[in-house]
Amino acid sequence: MTGTALPETTHVAIVGAGPTGLALAVTLAQSGIEFVLLDRLAEGANTSRAGVVHARTLEVLEELGAADALIARGLRLNRFTVRDGARHLLTIPFGDLPTRYPYTLLTPQYETEAVLLARLRELGGDVHRPYEISAVEQDDDGVTLTMSTGERLRAAYTVGADGMHSVVREAAGIGFTGGSYGQSFVLADVTMKWAPGPEEVGLAFGTDGLFVVAPLPGERYRVVATVDEAPAEPDLGYVQRLLDERAPGQAHVTDLVWSSRFRVHHRVADHYRAGRLFLAGDAAHVHSPAGGQGMNTGIQDAHFLGRAFATRTLDEYEARRRPVAEQVVAFTDRMTRISTATGPVRALRNTVLPLLGRVPAFRRNLATNLAELNYR
């Protein structure tokens, strides 16, 4: 735990204390399974990153005893709007979803992590920081983790929830099949006057690329956009120019809270398990931010894996969760590629989507996919 000595042994070692690692730790704590949760950072991240929590994830968080606390910190929205520039193409409503949470919750990732950490501490657990893993070695009886400090932890099992560049995945020798998008992604949290208002998440298609504006609590907005090249840390002027290009006359930025540029891959680990080593979250799958699926899928991985430890059904984990990741990667990739269509394909898209939007079954199916309720 933070500020305490690292134990010599445990049943499950979890590497990475982001939302996936925290959700797994809470699930194990509820089941009375011994674990050690490790993270290389001295403190949790305070940047926003993922900003959407979908209905299926809220169902999982309810089981973990964390849903109400997170909902109290977030902003509930019940529709997702798709446009081509200023032209409205489609509205996807969440209000009729078959769930106790018929909406999408907008909240910065650090709030999700804070709520999960508070719940973990209620259950008597915590995070051991900062511990960077320098070696992972497994044998027939367990796994030995060696820290950069030279300390060692012996575990019966180890779960890599340590992101795209997973040390655990590399040690397991598991391939990470897929590719990357040529464009970079700009992500920024801003305070601004936004003409469409804070009642919807907006996805805009355009020849310049994908463009998303999502409201956040505290009169802030999340902006995500694909660009050919962007500065490493986009400033307020850059974000304003981007908004002027993609949504002329609709936005006036008054403050830049946080920004970043990143490259996005679409990859799925070839396996989720190698002996006593497991993968979850971004260590197992990465994809386009379109639809806000990444953190949600990771939290659901963690909950399923934690229950598999509790019920001794570990062989079911890869069989059940890897196909989900494949579907999510395919779904977000289609959204990303459709958004950048040009020429006849763009014209066809802009003709067909409004027609499909009049079909209740189509709207319901798309909302269910976005909410991840089909992955129950």
Short mmCIF file of C-alpha atoms in Angstrom, two decimals:
data_model
loop_
_atom_site.label_atom_id
_atom_site.label_comp_id
_atom_site.label_asym_id
_atom_site.label_seq_id
_atom_site.Cartn_x
_atom_site.Cartn_y
_atom_site.Cartn_z
CA MET A 1 0.00 0.00 0.00
CA THR A 2 1.08 3.60 -0.42
CA GLY A 3 3.76 4.37 2.16
CA THR A 4 3.94 0.78 3.45
CA ALA A 5 6.45 -1.97 2.86
CA LEU A 6 5.94 -4.24 -0.10
CA PRO A 7 4.89 -7.75 1.02
CA GLU A 8 6.96 -10.70 -0.09
CA THR A 9 4.05 -12.80 -1.38
CA THR A 10 0.45 -12.48 -2.56
CA HIS A 11 -2.10 -14.43 -4.53
CA VAL A 12 -2.65 -11.90 -7.37
CA ALA A 13 -0.22 -9.15 -8.33
CA ILE A 14 -1.82 -6.37 -10.39
CA VAL A 15 0.56 -4.19 -12.39
CA GLY A 16 -0.99 -0.79 -13.16
CA ALA A 17 -3.39 1.25 -11.00
CA GLY A 18 -5.46 2.97 -13.68
CA PRO A 19 -9.21 2.30 -13.92
CA THR A 20 -8.66 -1.32 -15.02
CA GLY A 21 -6.25 -2.19 -12.22
CA LEU A 22 -8.36 -0.42 -9.61
CA ALA A 23 -11.55 -2.17 -10.76
CA LEU A 24 -9.81 -5.55 -10.58
CA ALA A 25 -8.49 -4.79 -7.10
CA VAL A 26 -11.97 -3.81 -5.88
CA THR A 27 -13.46 -6.99 -7.36
CA LEU A 28 -10.83 -9.14 -5.65
CA ALA A 29 -11.22 -7.26 -2.37
CA GLN A 30 -14.97 -7.89 -2.40
CA SER A 31 -14.28 -11.60 -2.88
CA GLY A 32 -11.69 -11.79 -0.11
CA ILE A 33 -8.85 -12.67 -2.51
CA GLU A 34 -5.38 -11.50 -1.51
CA PHE A 35 -3.75 -9.10 -3.97
CA VAL A 36 -1.09 -6.44 -4.34
CA LEU A 37 -1.75 -3.48 -6.63
CA LEU A 38 1.40 -1.81 -8.00
CA ASP A 39 1.93 1.37 -9.99
CA ARG A 40 5.08 3.04 -11.26
CA LEU A 41 3.80 6.58 -10.64
CA ALA A 42 4.26 8.30 -7.29
CA GLU A 43 0.63 9.45 -7.45
CA GLY A 44 -2.40 8.91 -9.64
CA ALA A 45 -2.69 10.82 -12.90
CA ASN A 46 -4.55 14.14 -12.69
CA THR A 47 -5.17 14.52 -16.42
CA SER A 48 -8.56 13.83 -17.93
CA ARG A 49 -7.94 11.28 -20.72
CA ALA A 50 -11.07 9.07 -20.93
CA GLY A 51 -14.19 11.14 -20.31
CA VAL A 52 -17.17 8.84 -20.99
CA VAL A 53 -18.63 6.12 -18.76
CA HIS A 54 -21.22 4.02 -20.55
CA ALA A 55 -24.28 2.21 -19.19
CA ARG A 56 -22.74 -1.26 -19.03
CA THR A 57 -19.77 0.09 -17.08
CA LEU A 58 -22.13 1.81 -14.64
CA GLU A 59 -23.82 -1.58 -14.12
CA VAL A 60 -20.41 -3.05 -13.29
CA LEU A 61 -19.57 -0.15 -11.00
CA GLU A 62 -22.88 -0.71 -9.21
CA GLU A 63 -21.75 -4.25 -8.41
CA LEU A 64 -18.47 -2.78 -7.14
CA GLY A 65 -20.29 -0.30 -4.90
CA ALA A 66 -18.94 2.69 -6.82
CA ALA A 67 -21.68 3.77 -9.25
CA ASP A 68 -23.56 6.27 -7.10
CA ALA A 69 -20.42 8.14 -6.06
CA LEU A 70 -19.28 8.48 -9.65
CA ILE A 71 -22.71 9.51 -10.94
CA ALA A 72 -22.74 12.29 -8.34
CA ARG A 73 -19.54 13.68 -9.88
CA GLY A 74 -20.59 13.38 -13.52
CA LEU A 75 -22.88 14.85 -16.11
CA ARG A 76 -25.69 12.64 -17.47
CA LEU A 77 -26.55 12.94 -21.15
CA ASN A 78 -29.09 10.92 -23.09
CA ARG A 79 -28.20 11.58 -26.71
CA PHE A 80 -25.31 11.33 -29.14
CA THR A 81 -25.48 13.48 -32.30
CA VAL A 82 -23.69 12.90 -35.61
CA ARG A 83 -23.11 15.71 -38.11
CA ASP A 84 -21.17 16.45 -41.27
CA GLY A 85 -19.98 19.95 -40.51
CA ALA A 86 -23.15 21.83 -39.56
CA ARG A 87 -25.46 19.34 -41.29
CA HIS A 88 -27.33 17.07 -38.89
CA LEU A 89 -27.21 13.41 -39.94
CA LEU A 90 -28.31 11.31 -36.99
CA THR A 91 -29.32 11.43 -33.32
CA ILE A 92 -28.75 8.36 -31.16
CA PRO A 93 -30.96 8.41 -28.02
CA PHE A 94 -29.99 6.52 -24.86
CA GLY A 95 -33.21 7.13 -22.93
CA ASP A 96 -34.87 3.84 -23.93
CA LEU A 97 -31.93 1.54 -23.18
CA PRO A 98 -32.87 -1.54 -21.10
CA THR A 99 -30.80 -0.59 -18.07
CA ARG A 100 -30.99 1.31 -14.80
CA TYR A 101 -28.59 3.78 -16.43
CA PRO A 102 -30.26 4.95 -19.68
CA TYR A 103 -27.67 7.63 -20.39
CA THR A 104 -23.96 8.18 -20.84
CA LEU A 105 -22.03 9.72 -17.96
CA LEU A 106 -19.45 12.39 -18.75
CA THR A 107 -16.68 12.73 -16.18
CA PRO A 108 -12.88 13.03 -16.35
CA GLN A 109 -10.92 9.82 -15.90
CA TYR A 110 -9.26 11.06 -12.71
CA GLU A 111 -12.71 11.20 -11.10
CA THR A 112 -13.35 7.56 -12.06
CA GLU A 113 -9.98 6.61 -10.60
CA ALA A 114 -10.64 8.63 -7.44
CA VAL A 115 -14.00 6.92 -6.85
CA LEU A 116 -12.54 3.44 -7.42
CA LEU A 117 -9.59 4.20 -5.13
CA ALA A 118 -11.91 5.45 -2.39
CA ARG A 119 -13.98 2.27 -2.71
CA LEU A 120 -10.82 0.15 -2.59
CA ARG A 121 -9.74 1.87 0.62
CA GLU A 122 -13.19 1.28 2.13
CA LEU A 123 -12.52 -2.43 1.54
CA GLY A 124 -9.12 -2.23 3.21
CA GLY A 125 -6.94 -2.07 0.09
CA ASP A 126 -4.67 0.53 -1.47
CA VAL A 127 -2.01 1.10 -4.14
CA HIS A 128 1.71 0.44 -3.64
CA ARG A 129 3.62 3.35 -5.23
CA PRO A 130 6.00 3.98 -6.89
CA TYR A 131 7.12 0.54 -8.02
CA GLU A 132 8.44 0.04 -11.54
CA ILE A 133 8.71 -3.56 -12.73
CA SER A 134 12.10 -4.47 -14.20
CA ALA A 135 11.57 -8.22 -14.62
CA VAL A 136 8.67 -10.69 -14.72
CA GLU A 137 9.51 -14.38 -14.47
CA GLN A 138 7.00 -17.21 -14.16
CA ASP A 139 7.44 -20.87 -13.35
CA ASP A 140 5.11 -23.78 -12.62
CA ASP A 141 4.27 -22.49 -9.14
CA GLY A 142 3.97 -18.74 -9.58
CA VAL A 143 5.40 -15.43 -10.81
CA THR A 144 8.33 -13.42 -9.47
CA LEU A 145 8.20 -9.66 -10.02
CA THR A 146 11.46 -7.78 -9.58
CA MET A 147 11.24 -4.04 -8.96
CA SER A 148 13.72 -1.45 -10.20
CA THR A 149 14.65 -1.05 -6.53
CA GLY A 150 15.70 -4.72 -6.40
CA GLU A 151 12.74 -5.72 -4.22
CA ARG A 152 10.83 -8.84 -5.22
CA LEU A 153 7.21 -9.91 -5.00
CA ARG A 154 6.13 -13.51 -5.41
CA ALA A 155 2.56 -14.06 -6.66
CA ALA A 156 0.52 -17.07 -7.69
CA TYR A 157 -0.77 -15.00 -10.64
CA THR A 158 0.05 -11.63 -12.22
CA VAL A 159 -2.26 -9.37 -14.22
CA GLY A 160 -0.87 -6.74 -16.57
CA ALA A 161 -3.12 -3.69 -16.48
CA ASP A 162 -0.11 -1.60 -17.42
CA GLY A 163 -1.18 -0.07 -20.70
CA MET A 164 -0.23 -0.33 -24.34
CA HIS A 165 3.48 -0.74 -23.61
CA SER A 166 2.80 -3.51 -21.10
CA VAL A 167 5.81 -5.01 -19.34
CA VAL A 168 3.70 -8.04 -18.43
CA ARG A 169 2.60 -8.63 -22.03
CA GLU A 170 6.21 -8.42 -23.22
CA ALA A 171 7.33 -10.85 -20.52
CA ALA A 172 4.55 -13.23 -21.51
CA GLY A 173 5.69 -13.16 -25.13
CA ILE A 174 2.19 -12.32 -26.33
CA GLY A 175 1.88 -10.57 -29.69
CA PHE A 176 -0.09 -7.35 -30.11
CA THR A 177 -1.57 -7.63 -33.57
CA GLY A 178 -2.94 -4.65 -35.47
CA GLY A 179 -1.79 -1.32 -36.84
CA SER A 180 -1.94 2.42 -36.32
CA TYR A 181 -3.72 5.38 -37.87
CA GLY A 182 -1.68 7.76 -39.99
CA GLN A 183 -3.16 10.85 -38.39
CA SER A 184 -2.50 12.08 -34.88
CA PHE A 185 -5.24 12.80 -32.37
CA VAL A 186 -5.58 16.06 -30.46
CA LEU A 187 -7.28 15.87 -27.08
CA ALA A 188 -8.11 18.97 -25.06
CA ASP A 189 -10.29 19.93 -22.13
CA VAL A 190 -11.44 23.53 -22.45
CA THR A 191 -13.82 26.09 -21.04
CA MET A 192 -15.74 27.61 -23.93
CA LYS A 193 -19.01 28.95 -25.26
CA TRP A 194 -20.34 26.18 -27.49
CA ALA A 195 -23.37 26.90 -29.68
CA PRO A 196 -24.89 23.37 -29.60
CA GLY A 197 -24.80 23.56 -25.78
CA PRO A 198 -24.05 21.01 -23.06
CA GLU A 199 -26.99 18.67 -23.67
CA GLU A 200 -25.35 16.27 -26.13
CA VAL A 201 -22.18 14.54 -27.20
CA GLY A 202 -21.45 15.59 -30.77
CA LEU A 203 -19.51 13.62 -33.37
CA ALA A 204 -18.75 15.52 -36.55
CA PHE A 205 -17.64 13.92 -39.79
CA GLY A 206 -15.54 15.86 -42.25
CA THR A 207 -12.85 15.55 -44.87
CA ASP A 208 -10.35 16.87 -42.29
CA GLY A 209 -11.12 13.95 -39.98
CA LEU A 210 -13.00 12.90 -36.89
CA PHE A 211 -14.16 15.64 -34.52
CA VAL A 212 -15.88 15.14 -31.15
CA VAL A 213 -17.11 17.68 -28.61
CA ALA A 214 -18.42 16.33 -25.31
CA PRO A 215 -19.51 18.38 -22.30
CA LEU A 216 -17.89 17.76 -18.92
CA PRO A 217 -18.89 18.87 -15.42
CA GLY A 218 -17.93 22.40 -14.42
CA GLU A 219 -18.90 24.00 -17.75
CA ARG A 220 -15.97 22.37 -19.52
CA TYR A 221 -15.84 20.50 -22.81
CA ARG A 222 -13.72 17.66 -24.13
CA VAL A 223 -12.48 18.17 -27.71
CA VAL A 224 -11.07 15.24 -29.71
CA ALA A 225 -9.96 15.64 -33.30
CA THR A 226 -7.85 13.83 -35.87
CA VAL A 227 -5.22 15.98 -37.59
CA ASP A 228 -2.36 15.22 -39.93
CA GLU A 229 0.21 16.71 -37.58
CA ALA A 230 -0.25 18.53 -34.30
CA PRO A 231 2.08 20.09 -31.71
CA ALA A 232 2.97 17.88 -28.74
CA GLU A 233 1.04 20.19 -26.40
CA PRO A 234 -1.62 22.11 -28.35
CA ASP A 235 -2.14 25.59 -26.89
CA LEU A 236 -5.35 27.61 -26.63
CA GLY A 237 -4.77 29.32 -29.97
CA TYR A 238 -4.28 26.01 -31.75
CA VAL A 239 -7.47 24.53 -30.25
CA GLN A 240 -9.45 27.67 -31.17
CA ARG A 241 -8.20 27.51 -34.76
CA LEU A 242 -9.11 23.83 -34.90
CA LEU A 243 -12.64 24.59 -33.70
CA ASP A 244 -12.95 27.46 -36.18
CA GLU A 245 -12.02 25.08 -39.01
CA ARG A 246 -14.26 22.19 -37.95
CA ALA A 247 -17.20 24.14 -36.47
CA PRO A 248 -17.11 27.70 -37.87
CA GLY A 249 -18.71 30.28 -35.62
CA GLN A 250 -19.84 27.77 -32.99
CA ALA A 251 -17.07 27.92 -30.39
CA HIS A 252 -15.19 30.53 -28.36
CA VAL A 253 -12.52 29.06 -26.08
CA THR A 254 -11.82 31.04 -22.91
CA ASP A 255 -9.50 28.64 -21.07
CA LEU A 256 -7.39 25.58 -21.87
CA VAL A 257 -7.41 23.17 -18.93
CA TRP A 258 -5.30 20.38 -20.42
CA SER A 259 -4.21 19.17 -23.82
CA SER A 260 -2.23 16.43 -25.48
CA ARG A 261 -1.34 14.91 -28.82
CA PHE A 262 -1.19 11.16 -29.29
CA ARG A 263 -1.04 8.47 -31.90
CA VAL A 264 -3.76 5.84 -31.89
CA HIS A 265 -3.34 2.17 -32.64
CA HIS A 266 -5.92 -0.53 -33.26
CA ARG A 267 -4.53 -3.71 -31.75
CA VAL A 268 -5.69 -6.77 -29.82
CA ALA A 269 -3.36 -9.08 -27.89
CA ASP A 270 -3.04 -12.49 -29.53
CA HIS A 271 -3.90 -14.07 -26.17
CA TYR A 272 -5.14 -12.77 -22.83
CA ARG A 273 -3.31 -15.42 -20.85
CA ALA A 274 0.10 -17.11 -20.88
CA GLY A 275 0.33 -19.54 -17.99
CA ARG A 276 0.04 -17.49 -14.81
CA LEU A 277 0.17 -14.13 -16.61
CA PHE A 278 -3.00 -12.30 -17.66
CA LEU A 279 -3.72 -9.09 -19.58
CA ALA A 280 -6.55 -6.58 -19.18
CA GLY A 281 -7.44 -3.11 -20.41
CA ASP A 282 -5.05 -1.29 -22.72
CA ALA A 283 -2.45 -4.02 -22.22
CA ALA A 284 -4.88 -6.30 -24.08
CA HIS A 285 -6.54 -3.92 -26.58
CA VAL A 286 -6.17 -0.39 -27.92
CA HIS A 287 -8.27 1.41 -30.50
CA SER A 288 -9.65 4.70 -31.78
CA PRO A 289 -11.26 6.97 -29.15
CA ALA A 290 -14.39 7.18 -31.33
CA GLY A 291 -17.34 6.24 -29.14
CA GLY A 292 -15.38 6.41 -25.88
CA GLN A 293 -15.05 2.62 -25.53
CA GLY A 294 -11.50 2.13 -24.21
CA MET A 295 -11.69 2.65 -20.44
CA ASN A 296 -15.16 1.10 -20.36
CA THR A 297 -13.97 -2.13 -21.97
CA GLY A 298 -11.00 -2.26 -19.58
CA ILE A 299 -13.15 -1.91 -16.46
CA GLN A 300 -15.41 -4.68 -17.75
CA ASP A 301 -12.35 -6.88 -18.42
CA ALA A 302 -11.26 -6.33 -14.84
CA HIS A 303 -14.60 -7.19 -13.30
CA PHE A 304 -14.93 -10.39 -15.35
CA LEU A 305 -11.38 -11.46 -14.51
CA GLY A 306 -11.85 -10.72 -10.82
CA ARG A 307 -14.99 -12.85 -10.74
CA ALA A 308 -13.13 -15.58 -12.63
CA PHE A 309 -10.51 -15.63 -9.88
CA ALA A 310 -13.28 -15.84 -7.29
CA THR A 311 -15.13 -18.67 -9.05
CA ARG A 312 -11.98 -20.44 -10.27
CA THR A 313 -13.07 -20.17 -13.90
CA LEU A 314 -9.95 -18.50 -15.26
CA ASP A 315 -10.07 -20.52 -18.47
CA GLU A 316 -13.23 -18.60 -19.45
CA TYR A 317 -11.58 -15.17 -19.35
CA GLU A 318 -9.92 -15.08 -22.77
CA ALA A 319 -12.78 -16.97 -24.43
CA ARG A 320 -15.31 -14.40 -23.20
CA ARG A 321 -13.42 -11.11 -23.21
CA ARG A 322 -11.13 -11.27 -26.24
CA PRO A 323 -14.03 -11.47 -28.74
CA VAL A 324 -15.48 -8.37 -27.07
CA ALA A 325 -12.23 -6.47 -27.72
CA GLU A 326 -12.25 -7.61 -31.34
CA GLN A 327 -15.79 -6.28 -31.74
CA VAL A 328 -14.93 -2.96 -30.06
CA VAL A 329 -11.82 -2.47 -32.19
CA ALA A 330 -13.80 -3.23 -35.37
CA PHE A 331 -16.67 -0.92 -34.32
CA THR A 332 -14.43 2.06 -33.46
CA ASP A 333 -12.34 1.51 -36.59
CA ARG A 334 -15.47 1.64 -38.75
CA MET A 335 -16.56 4.85 -37.03
CA THR A 336 -13.15 6.41 -37.59
CA ARG A 337 -12.91 5.44 -41.26
CA ILE A 338 -16.50 6.42 -42.06
CA SER A 339 -15.89 9.82 -40.48
CA THR A 340 -13.08 10.63 -42.93
CA ALA A 341 -14.83 9.37 -46.09
CA THR A 342 -14.56 11.56 -49.18
CA GLY A 343 -16.12 11.79 -52.63
CA PRO A 344 -18.93 9.38 -53.53
CA VAL A 345 -18.55 7.46 -50.24
CA ARG A 346 -19.13 10.65 -48.25
CA ALA A 347 -22.19 11.52 -50.36
CA LEU A 348 -23.59 8.02 -49.87
CA ARG A 349 -22.95 8.17 -46.11
CA ASN A 350 -24.70 11.53 -45.81
CA THR A 351 -27.70 10.20 -47.74
CA VAL A 352 -28.02 6.85 -45.97
CA LEU A 353 -27.46 7.86 -42.34
CA PRO A 354 -30.48 10.21 -42.09
CA LEU A 355 -32.66 7.50 -43.63
CA LEU A 356 -31.38 4.85 -41.21
CA GLY A 357 -31.86 7.30 -38.37
CA ARG A 358 -35.60 7.12 -38.92
CA VAL A 359 -35.59 3.38 -38.21
CA PRO A 360 -36.08 2.73 -34.47
CA ALA A 361 -34.32 -0.65 -34.60
CA PHE A 362 -31.21 0.93 -36.13
CA ARG A 363 -31.09 3.70 -33.50
CA ARG A 364 -31.62 1.19 -30.71
CA ASN A 365 -28.92 -1.15 -32.01
CA LEU A 366 -26.40 1.68 -32.35
CA ALA A 367 -27.19 2.99 -28.86
CA THR A 368 -26.80 -0.51 -27.42
CA ASN A 369 -23.42 -0.86 -29.11
CA LEU A 370 -22.18 2.48 -27.81
CA ALA A 371 -23.45 1.70 -24.31
CA GLU A 372 -21.76 -1.74 -24.52
CA LEU A 373 -24.91 -3.43 -23.22
CA ASN A 374 -24.50 -6.18 -25.81
CA TYR A 375 -21.35 -7.28 -23.93
CA ARG A 376 -23.16 -8.28 -20.76
#
